């Protein structure tokens, strides 16, 4: 290890451990500026990614959790919109959250919304293409990059809409297993409740882009009728994109 | 490497690009010569922010200011991140591209700050290698910004000498952040005049101006770069002096925290024009002629 590398290791160690006994720059009072900059900027990044979670938890509690998260989970790359992937899991593990489990769903929706918002654009699969296909089962398609399927544990869509309108809260719906599909349309990310079959088909198409195979895999569990409706929903919401579809056309 | 032509006007004045100002900047051409964006905030694959940036790029000259390349890391550059920077620069064709004399990455962790490095021959070799690699990938000259410092480092080279060697060995330019130079001089007890005159001023390709505050809770008090307040009088004075020496150099007013209304930020641009030597020379000519 070179001396610069050693120096940077010691500096980084001191940033993470406030009670360091290192004899280098960390003993100087100005070192606290760097420590504070790192911590504060990451807390602000989390607050920017999870504004509704912050509203629901309150400024003090959110900052406390974010501070703890920033201490243990540094970003792995410089783009801060990619920071905080484990934040919902960490929140979920806190005993203090036992009475507010629906906040975890809001937190996961916020993370997914940000990803969908910044994902690549792609032309959605046209229903007419499917109708014109010589062999629809051979059509290759997959979920659009600007889409995401999420399973929540509470019906929080009314609460989400209220938060989007700037309101502080709204009644939370029933517990259960709720499937949502997030799709970007223009500048807006829409969140739609969908059926479990829709979620299953979405993931089947991620794994195997041949439409026929994905439909067969989905039908085994959800039946042909529900699977057919799921395909209609995914196409209708613009959640699918074409992939090597030329050979399927007559 | 030959000097690239920025395409900016003489003594260009710019401000940062912030998403809350995009609609206003697109609705009416603001009285600025260029906009500077933080590279890492615009490295998405798509979406409305990217669409906005494309629209902004059609109307304003741009400067791409990286904060995450970690030129001063002892370990190799993050090639994935460098590729993202190259892609952004290729798309936007900005007038200026800059990064920092700093490090932030270590063994896969990003510390999200511009951390200082000891100025030694070894550090110089590391930064030279990384600047060379970056300029090679970009196919153009990079400006490297002087840091704001809060601690004494284990230096064997003076900062101005380090930067002069860096310029000499790589052909890079300097982004002279006057606020950073002022802060470091105060916090480290450095002679600011001596520092400024020892810099390779002919390599300066951009000035940065920003606000800072004095933290009096510590003894002795520290000046802390905050990018969240107006430029101080002392920094304006240095700017007036430096713009006499380098009247053609573009100036960027930074504001990254407590971001003001666009109109307030543009008032700061007016102040920069007032303090700039070109304005003073014009005013003096006008007075002499009347």
Short mmCIF file of N, CA and C in Angstrom, two decimals, chain A residues 35-183:
data_model
loop_
_atom_site.label_atom_id
_atom_site.label_comp_id
_atom_site.label_asym_id
_atom_site.label_seq_id
_atom_site.Cartn_x
_atom_site.Cartn_y
_atom_site.Cartn_z
N UNK A 35 -16.29 15.91 8.21
CA UNK A 35 -17.19 14.88 8.76
C UNK A 35 -18.65 15.34 8.63
N UNK A 36 -18.87 16.60 8.96
CA UNK A 36 -20.22 17.15 8.90
C UNK A 36 -20.71 17.25 7.45
N UNK A 37 -19.83 17.65 6.55
CA UNK A 37 -20.22 17.76 5.13
C UNK A 37 -20.69 16.42 4.59
N UNK A 38 -19.91 15.37 4.89
CA UNK A 38 -20.25 14.03 4.38
C UNK A 38 -21.61 13.61 4.94
N UNK A 39 -21.75 13.68 6.25
CA UNK A 39 -22.97 13.22 6.90
C UNK A 39 -24.19 14.04 6.45
N UNK A 40 -24.04 15.38 6.49
CA UNK A 40 -25.16 16.26 6.18
C UNK A 40 -25.62 16.11 4.73
N UNK A 41 -24.65 15.99 3.82
CA UNK A 41 -25.02 15.89 2.40
C UNK A 41 -25.79 14.59 2.14
N UNK A 42 -25.44 13.53 2.86
CA UNK A 42 -26.14 12.26 2.65
C UNK A 42 -27.54 12.30 3.27
N UNK A 43 -27.66 12.95 4.41
CA UNK A 43 -28.99 13.12 5.02
C UNK A 43 -29.88 13.92 4.08
N UNK A 44 -29.31 14.98 3.49
CA UNK A 44 -30.09 15.80 2.56
C UNK A 44 -30.48 15.01 1.31
N UNK A 45 -29.56 14.14 0.86
CA UNK A 45 -29.87 13.31 -0.31
C UNK A 45 -31.04 12.37 0.00
N UNK A 46 -31.05 11.78 1.18
CA UNK A 46 -32.15 10.89 1.57
C UNK A 46 -33.45 11.68 1.69
N UNK A 47 -33.37 12.89 2.24
CA UNK A 47 -34.57 13.72 2.39
C UNK A 47 -35.13 14.08 1.01
N UNK A 48 -34.24 14.28 0.04
CA UNK A 48 -34.69 14.62 -1.32
C UNK A 48 -35.33 13.41 -2.00
N UNK A 49 -34.82 12.22 -1.71
CA UNK A 49 -35.36 11.00 -2.33
C UNK A 49 -36.67 10.57 -1.67
N UNK A 50 -36.77 10.80 -0.36
CA UNK A 50 -37.93 10.29 0.40
C UNK A 50 -38.71 11.42 1.09
N UNK A 51 -39.23 12.39 0.33
CA UNK A 51 -39.92 13.53 0.98
C UNK A 51 -41.20 13.11 1.71
N UNK A 52 -41.94 12.15 1.15
CA UNK A 52 -43.20 11.76 1.81
C UNK A 52 -42.90 10.94 3.08
N UNK A 53 -41.88 10.12 3.00
CA UNK A 53 -41.48 9.35 4.19
C UNK A 53 -41.11 10.34 5.30
N UNK A 54 -40.43 11.40 4.92
CA UNK A 54 -40.00 12.42 5.90
C UNK A 54 -41.23 13.12 6.50
N UNK A 55 -42.20 13.41 5.64
CA UNK A 55 -43.42 14.05 6.15
C UNK A 55 -44.11 13.15 7.17
N UNK A 56 -44.20 11.86 6.86
CA UNK A 56 -44.92 10.94 7.74
C UNK A 56 -44.17 10.68 9.05
N UNK A 57 -42.84 10.63 8.96
CA UNK A 57 -42.06 10.32 10.16
C UNK A 57 -41.80 11.56 11.02
N UNK A 58 -41.89 12.73 10.38
CA UNK A 58 -41.52 13.96 11.10
C UNK A 58 -40.03 14.21 10.92
N UNK A 59 -39.70 15.48 10.91
CA UNK A 59 -38.32 15.91 10.63
C UNK A 59 -37.29 15.27 11.58
N UNK A 60 -37.61 15.26 12.89
CA UNK A 60 -36.60 14.79 13.87
C UNK A 60 -36.31 13.30 13.73
N UNK A 61 -37.38 12.52 13.64
CA UNK A 61 -37.17 11.07 13.57
C UNK A 61 -36.52 10.69 12.24
N UNK A 62 -37.00 11.33 11.16
CA UNK A 62 -36.41 11.02 9.85
C UNK A 62 -34.92 11.32 9.87
N UNK A 63 -34.56 12.49 10.38
CA UNK A 63 -33.15 12.89 10.37
C UNK A 63 -32.31 11.93 11.21
N UNK A 64 -32.90 11.48 12.30
CA UNK A 64 -32.17 10.54 13.17
C UNK A 64 -31.90 9.22 12.42
N UNK A 65 -32.94 8.70 11.75
CA UNK A 65 -32.77 7.44 11.01
C UNK A 65 -31.81 7.65 9.84
N UNK A 66 -31.96 8.79 9.14
CA UNK A 66 -31.10 9.07 7.98
C UNK A 66 -29.64 9.22 8.43
N UNK A 67 -29.45 9.84 9.56
CA UNK A 67 -28.09 10.01 10.10
C UNK A 67 -27.46 8.64 10.36
N UNK A 68 -28.23 7.77 10.95
CA UNK A 68 -27.75 6.43 11.26
C UNK A 68 -27.46 5.65 9.96
N UNK A 69 -28.35 5.82 9.00
CA UNK A 69 -28.16 5.14 7.71
C UNK A 69 -26.88 5.63 7.03
N UNK A 70 -26.70 6.97 7.04
CA UNK A 70 -25.53 7.56 6.37
C UNK A 70 -24.24 7.09 7.05
N UNK A 71 -24.30 6.85 8.34
CA UNK A 71 -23.11 6.41 9.08
C UNK A 71 -22.71 4.99 8.67
N UNK A 72 -23.69 4.16 8.40
CA UNK A 72 -23.40 2.75 8.11
C UNK A 72 -23.44 2.38 6.63
N UNK A 73 -24.05 3.24 5.82
CA UNK A 73 -24.20 2.90 4.39
C UNK A 73 -23.77 4.09 3.55
N UNK A 74 -22.53 4.10 3.13
CA UNK A 74 -22.06 5.15 2.24
C UNK A 74 -22.52 4.84 0.82
N UNK A 75 -22.64 5.86 -0.02
CA UNK A 75 -22.98 5.58 -1.43
C UNK A 75 -21.87 4.75 -2.08
N UNK A 76 -22.24 3.96 -3.08
CA UNK A 76 -21.22 3.19 -3.80
C UNK A 76 -20.88 3.83 -5.14
N UNK A 77 -21.51 4.97 -5.41
CA UNK A 77 -21.15 5.74 -6.62
C UNK A 77 -21.57 7.20 -6.40
N UNK A 78 -21.03 8.12 -7.23
CA UNK A 78 -21.25 9.55 -6.94
C UNK A 78 -22.63 10.11 -7.29
N UNK A 79 -23.47 9.35 -8.01
CA UNK A 79 -24.79 9.91 -8.35
C UNK A 79 -25.73 9.73 -7.16
N UNK A 80 -26.10 10.84 -6.53
CA UNK A 80 -26.86 10.72 -5.28
C UNK A 80 -28.28 10.23 -5.48
N UNK A 81 -28.81 10.34 -6.72
CA UNK A 81 -30.16 9.79 -6.92
C UNK A 81 -30.14 8.27 -6.81
N UNK A 82 -28.94 7.67 -6.84
CA UNK A 82 -28.84 6.22 -6.69
C UNK A 82 -28.56 5.82 -5.24
N UNK A 83 -28.64 6.77 -4.33
CA UNK A 83 -28.34 6.49 -2.92
C UNK A 83 -29.63 6.15 -2.17
N UNK A 84 -29.55 5.19 -1.25
CA UNK A 84 -30.68 4.91 -0.38
C UNK A 84 -31.49 3.69 -0.76
N UNK A 85 -30.88 2.74 -1.49
CA UNK A 85 -31.64 1.55 -1.90
C UNK A 85 -32.04 0.66 -0.72
N UNK A 86 -31.28 0.74 0.36
CA UNK A 86 -31.63 -0.13 1.51
C UNK A 86 -32.38 0.63 2.59
N UNK A 87 -32.72 1.89 2.31
CA UNK A 87 -33.31 2.72 3.36
C UNK A 87 -34.64 2.13 3.87
N UNK A 88 -35.48 1.65 2.93
CA UNK A 88 -36.78 1.09 3.35
C UNK A 88 -36.56 -0.17 4.21
N UNK A 89 -35.59 -1.01 3.83
CA UNK A 89 -35.31 -2.22 4.62
C UNK A 89 -34.85 -1.86 6.02
N UNK A 90 -34.01 -0.83 6.11
CA UNK A 90 -33.51 -0.41 7.43
C UNK A 90 -34.66 0.13 8.27
N UNK A 91 -35.50 0.94 7.64
CA UNK A 91 -36.68 1.45 8.36
C UNK A 91 -37.53 0.29 8.87
N UNK A 92 -37.72 -0.69 8.00
CA UNK A 92 -38.57 -1.83 8.32
C UNK A 92 -38.03 -2.63 9.51
N UNK A 93 -36.74 -2.55 9.71
CA UNK A 93 -36.14 -3.34 10.80
C UNK A 93 -36.20 -2.63 12.15
N UNK A 94 -36.67 -1.38 12.16
CA UNK A 94 -36.66 -0.62 13.42
C UNK A 94 -37.90 -0.94 14.26
N UNK A 95 -37.72 -1.30 15.53
CA UNK A 95 -38.88 -1.58 16.39
C UNK A 95 -39.83 -0.39 16.46
N UNK A 96 -39.29 0.81 16.39
CA UNK A 96 -40.14 2.01 16.49
C UNK A 96 -41.13 2.11 15.33
N UNK A 97 -40.87 1.38 14.24
CA UNK A 97 -41.75 1.46 13.07
C UNK A 97 -42.91 0.47 13.15
N UNK A 98 -42.95 -0.35 14.21
CA UNK A 98 -43.98 -1.39 14.29
C UNK A 98 -45.39 -0.81 14.19
N UNK A 99 -45.59 0.38 14.74
CA UNK A 99 -46.92 0.99 14.70
C UNK A 99 -47.20 1.74 13.40
N UNK A 100 -46.19 1.89 12.57
CA UNK A 100 -46.36 2.67 11.33
C UNK A 100 -45.85 1.89 10.12
N UNK A 101 -46.24 0.63 9.98
CA UNK A 101 -45.66 -0.19 8.91
C UNK A 101 -45.97 0.33 7.51
N UNK A 102 -47.10 1.07 7.38
CA UNK A 102 -47.47 1.57 6.05
C UNK A 102 -46.44 2.56 5.51
N UNK A 103 -45.66 3.18 6.41
CA UNK A 103 -44.64 4.15 5.95
C UNK A 103 -43.60 3.44 5.07
N UNK A 104 -43.37 2.16 5.37
CA UNK A 104 -42.39 1.41 4.57
C UNK A 104 -42.87 1.32 3.12
N UNK A 105 -44.19 1.12 2.94
CA UNK A 105 -44.73 1.05 1.58
C UNK A 105 -44.52 2.39 0.85
N UNK A 106 -44.79 3.48 1.55
CA UNK A 106 -44.59 4.81 0.95
C UNK A 106 -43.12 4.99 0.57
N UNK A 107 -42.25 4.53 1.47
CA UNK A 107 -40.80 4.67 1.25
C UNK A 107 -40.39 3.88 -0.01
N UNK A 108 -40.90 2.67 -0.15
CA UNK A 108 -40.55 1.86 -1.34
C UNK A 108 -41.13 2.49 -2.61
N UNK A 109 -42.33 3.05 -2.50
CA UNK A 109 -42.90 3.73 -3.67
C UNK A 109 -42.03 4.92 -4.09
N UNK A 110 -41.52 5.65 -3.11
CA UNK A 110 -40.69 6.82 -3.44
C UNK A 110 -39.40 6.40 -4.14
N UNK A 111 -38.78 5.33 -3.64
CA UNK A 111 -37.55 4.85 -4.27
C UNK A 111 -37.82 4.43 -5.72
N UNK A 112 -38.93 3.67 -5.89
CA UNK A 112 -39.27 3.18 -7.23
C UNK A 112 -39.64 4.35 -8.15
N UNK A 113 -40.36 5.33 -7.62
CA UNK A 113 -40.77 6.47 -8.44
C UNK A 113 -39.55 7.21 -8.98
N UNK A 114 -38.54 7.39 -8.10
CA UNK A 114 -37.32 8.10 -8.53
C UNK A 114 -36.61 7.32 -9.65
N UNK A 115 -36.51 6.01 -9.48
CA UNK A 115 -35.84 5.18 -10.50
C UNK A 115 -36.57 5.27 -11.84
N UNK A 116 -37.90 5.16 -11.78
CA UNK A 116 -38.69 5.21 -13.02
C UNK A 116 -38.56 6.59 -13.67
N UNK A 117 -38.53 7.60 -12.84
CA UNK A 117 -38.44 8.97 -13.35
C UNK A 117 -37.15 9.20 -14.13
N UNK A 118 -36.07 8.55 -13.74
CA UNK A 118 -34.75 8.78 -14.37
C UNK A 118 -34.34 7.67 -15.33
N UNK A 119 -35.25 6.73 -15.60
CA UNK A 119 -34.89 5.60 -16.48
C UNK A 119 -34.95 6.02 -17.94
N UNK A 120 -34.35 5.19 -18.79
CA UNK A 120 -34.33 5.48 -20.23
C UNK A 120 -35.74 5.41 -20.81
N UNK A 121 -35.97 6.20 -21.83
CA UNK A 121 -37.25 6.16 -22.53
C UNK A 121 -37.21 5.05 -23.58
N UNK A 122 -38.35 4.45 -23.86
CA UNK A 122 -38.43 3.42 -24.91
C UNK A 122 -39.84 3.45 -25.48
N UNK A 123 -39.99 3.23 -26.81
CA UNK A 123 -41.35 3.23 -27.37
C UNK A 123 -42.12 2.02 -26.84
N UNK A 124 -43.33 2.23 -26.33
CA UNK A 124 -44.09 1.10 -25.77
C UNK A 124 -44.59 0.16 -26.86
N UNK A 125 -44.83 -1.06 -26.46
CA UNK A 125 -45.36 -2.07 -27.37
C UNK A 125 -46.77 -1.66 -27.79
N UNK A 126 -46.99 -1.66 -29.08
CA UNK A 126 -48.28 -1.26 -29.62
C UNK A 126 -49.19 -2.48 -29.70
N UNK A 127 -50.43 -2.34 -29.22
CA UNK A 127 -51.37 -3.46 -29.25
C UNK A 127 -51.61 -3.92 -30.69
N UNK A 128 -51.54 -2.98 -31.62
CA UNK A 128 -51.77 -3.33 -33.03
C UNK A 128 -50.69 -4.27 -33.55
N UNK A 129 -49.48 -4.07 -33.05
CA UNK A 129 -48.37 -4.94 -33.46
C UNK A 129 -48.68 -6.38 -33.09
N UNK A 130 -49.23 -6.52 -31.89
CA UNK A 130 -49.58 -7.85 -31.41
C UNK A 130 -50.66 -8.45 -32.31
N UNK A 131 -51.64 -7.63 -32.67
CA UNK A 131 -52.74 -8.11 -33.50
C UNK A 131 -52.24 -8.52 -34.89
N UNK A 132 -51.21 -7.81 -35.39
CA UNK A 132 -50.72 -8.08 -36.74
C UNK A 132 -49.68 -9.20 -36.76
N UNK A 133 -49.24 -9.62 -35.58
CA UNK A 133 -48.14 -10.59 -35.53
C UNK A 133 -48.57 -11.93 -36.13
N UNK A 134 -47.70 -12.47 -36.97
CA UNK A 134 -47.96 -13.78 -37.57
C UNK A 134 -48.00 -14.85 -36.48
N UNK A 135 -47.09 -14.73 -35.54
CA UNK A 135 -47.02 -15.68 -34.42
C UNK A 135 -46.82 -14.89 -33.13
N UNK A 136 -47.93 -14.46 -32.50
CA UNK A 136 -47.80 -13.60 -31.30
C UNK A 136 -46.94 -14.22 -30.21
N UNK A 137 -46.99 -15.57 -30.10
CA UNK A 137 -46.22 -16.22 -29.03
C UNK A 137 -44.72 -16.02 -29.22
N UNK A 138 -44.30 -15.80 -30.49
CA UNK A 138 -42.86 -15.63 -30.76
C UNK A 138 -42.41 -14.18 -30.57
N UNK A 139 -43.37 -13.30 -30.34
CA UNK A 139 -43.02 -11.88 -30.16
C UNK A 139 -42.09 -11.72 -28.95
N UNK A 140 -41.06 -10.92 -29.13
CA UNK A 140 -40.11 -10.70 -28.03
C UNK A 140 -40.42 -9.34 -27.40
N UNK A 141 -40.72 -9.32 -26.15
CA UNK A 141 -40.95 -8.03 -25.48
C UNK A 141 -40.52 -8.13 -24.02
N UNK A 142 -40.35 -6.98 -23.42
CA UNK A 142 -39.93 -6.95 -22.01
C UNK A 142 -40.47 -5.66 -21.38
N UNK A 143 -40.43 -5.57 -20.05
CA UNK A 143 -40.91 -4.34 -19.41
C UNK A 143 -40.07 -3.13 -19.83
N UNK A 144 -40.73 -1.97 -20.00
CA UNK A 144 -40.02 -0.73 -20.32
C UNK A 144 -39.08 -0.39 -19.16
N UNK A 145 -37.92 0.21 -19.46
CA UNK A 145 -37.03 0.65 -18.36
C UNK A 145 -37.74 1.62 -17.41
N UNK A 146 -38.61 2.47 -17.96
CA UNK A 146 -39.30 3.45 -17.11
C UNK A 146 -40.58 2.86 -16.54
N UNK A 147 -40.46 1.68 -15.95
CA UNK A 147 -41.60 1.05 -15.28
C UNK A 147 -41.08 0.20 -14.12
N UNK A 148 -41.97 -0.10 -13.18
CA UNK A 148 -41.54 -0.89 -12.02
C UNK A 148 -42.78 -1.54 -11.39
N UNK A 149 -42.66 -2.80 -11.02
CA UNK A 149 -43.74 -3.47 -10.30
C UNK A 149 -43.34 -3.60 -8.84
N UNK A 150 -44.26 -3.27 -7.97
CA UNK A 150 -43.96 -3.26 -6.54
C UNK A 150 -45.10 -3.94 -5.78
N UNK A 151 -44.75 -4.69 -4.76
CA UNK A 151 -45.78 -5.30 -3.90
C UNK A 151 -45.74 -4.61 -2.55
N UNK A 152 -46.88 -4.06 -2.14
CA UNK A 152 -46.95 -3.39 -0.85
C UNK A 152 -47.75 -4.21 0.16
N UNK A 153 -47.66 -3.80 1.42
CA UNK A 153 -48.34 -4.54 2.48
C UNK A 153 -49.59 -3.82 3.00
N UNK A 154 -49.79 -2.60 2.49
CA UNK A 154 -50.97 -1.83 2.90
C UNK A 154 -51.48 -1.07 1.69
N UNK A 155 -52.76 -0.84 1.67
CA UNK A 155 -53.34 -0.05 0.59
C UNK A 155 -53.08 1.43 0.90
N UNK A 156 -52.00 1.94 0.33
CA UNK A 156 -51.59 3.31 0.68
C UNK A 156 -51.77 4.30 -0.48
N UNK A 157 -52.49 3.89 -1.53
CA UNK A 157 -52.56 4.79 -2.68
C UNK A 157 -53.31 6.09 -2.38
N UNK A 158 -54.36 6.02 -1.53
CA UNK A 158 -55.04 7.27 -1.15
C UNK A 158 -54.09 8.16 -0.36
N UNK A 159 -53.33 7.53 0.53
CA UNK A 159 -52.35 8.29 1.33
C UNK A 159 -51.31 8.90 0.40
N UNK A 160 -50.85 8.12 -0.56
CA UNK A 160 -49.85 8.62 -1.52
C UNK A 160 -50.39 9.85 -2.26
N UNK A 161 -51.61 9.73 -2.76
CA UNK A 161 -52.19 10.85 -3.51
C UNK A 161 -52.32 12.09 -2.63
N UNK A 162 -52.70 11.87 -1.36
CA UNK A 162 -52.82 13.01 -0.43
C UNK A 162 -51.45 13.67 -0.23
N UNK A 163 -50.44 12.86 -0.06
CA UNK A 163 -49.08 13.41 0.12
C UNK A 163 -48.63 14.16 -1.12
N UNK A 164 -48.99 13.62 -2.29
CA UNK A 164 -48.64 14.29 -3.55
C UNK A 164 -49.30 15.66 -3.64
N UNK A 165 -50.49 15.76 -3.04
CA UNK A 165 -51.20 17.05 -3.08
C UNK A 165 -50.67 18.00 -2.00
N UNK A 166 -49.73 17.55 -1.22
CA UNK A 166 -49.15 18.41 -0.18
C UNK A 166 -49.85 18.30 1.15
N UNK A 167 -50.77 17.33 1.27
CA UNK A 167 -51.47 17.15 2.55
C UNK A 167 -50.61 16.30 3.47
N UNK A 168 -50.84 16.44 4.77
CA UNK A 168 -49.96 15.77 5.73
C UNK A 168 -50.27 14.29 5.88
N UNK A 169 -51.48 13.86 5.49
CA UNK A 169 -51.81 12.45 5.66
C UNK A 169 -53.21 12.15 5.16
N UNK A 170 -53.60 10.88 5.24
CA UNK A 170 -54.93 10.41 4.83
C UNK A 170 -55.09 9.02 5.44
N UNK A 171 -56.33 8.53 5.56
CA UNK A 171 -56.51 7.19 6.12
C UNK A 171 -55.77 6.13 5.29
N UNK A 172 -55.22 5.15 6.01
CA UNK A 172 -54.51 4.05 5.34
C UNK A 172 -55.51 2.92 5.12
N UNK A 173 -55.48 2.31 3.94
CA UNK A 173 -56.39 1.22 3.63
C UNK A 173 -55.98 -0.09 4.30
N UNK A 174 -56.60 -1.15 3.84
CA UNK A 174 -56.44 -2.45 4.49
C UNK A 174 -55.04 -3.03 4.31
N UNK A 175 -54.68 -3.90 5.24
CA UNK A 175 -53.46 -4.69 5.08
C UNK A 175 -53.70 -5.75 4.01
N UNK A 176 -52.66 -6.30 3.49
CA UNK A 176 -52.81 -7.34 2.46
C UNK A 176 -51.60 -7.34 1.56
N UNK A 177 -51.82 -7.90 0.37
CA UNK A 177 -50.73 -7.88 -0.60
C UNK A 177 -51.22 -7.07 -1.80
N UNK A 178 -50.66 -5.90 -1.97
CA UNK A 178 -51.13 -4.96 -2.99
C UNK A 178 -50.07 -4.83 -4.07
N UNK A 179 -50.53 -5.00 -5.30
CA UNK A 179 -49.61 -4.91 -6.44
C UNK A 179 -49.79 -3.56 -7.12
N UNK A 180 -48.66 -2.89 -7.35
CA UNK A 180 -48.70 -1.58 -8.04
C UNK A 180 -47.74 -1.61 -9.20
N UNK A 181 -48.14 -0.91 -10.24
CA UNK A 181 -47.27 -0.75 -11.40
C UNK A 181 -46.99 0.75 -11.59
N UNK A 182 -45.72 1.09 -11.61
CA UNK A 182 -45.33 2.48 -11.84
C UNK A 182 -44.84 2.59 -13.29
N UNK A 183 -45.40 3.52 -14.02
CA UNK A 183 -45.00 3.72 -15.43
C UNK A 183 -44.88 5.22 -15.68
#
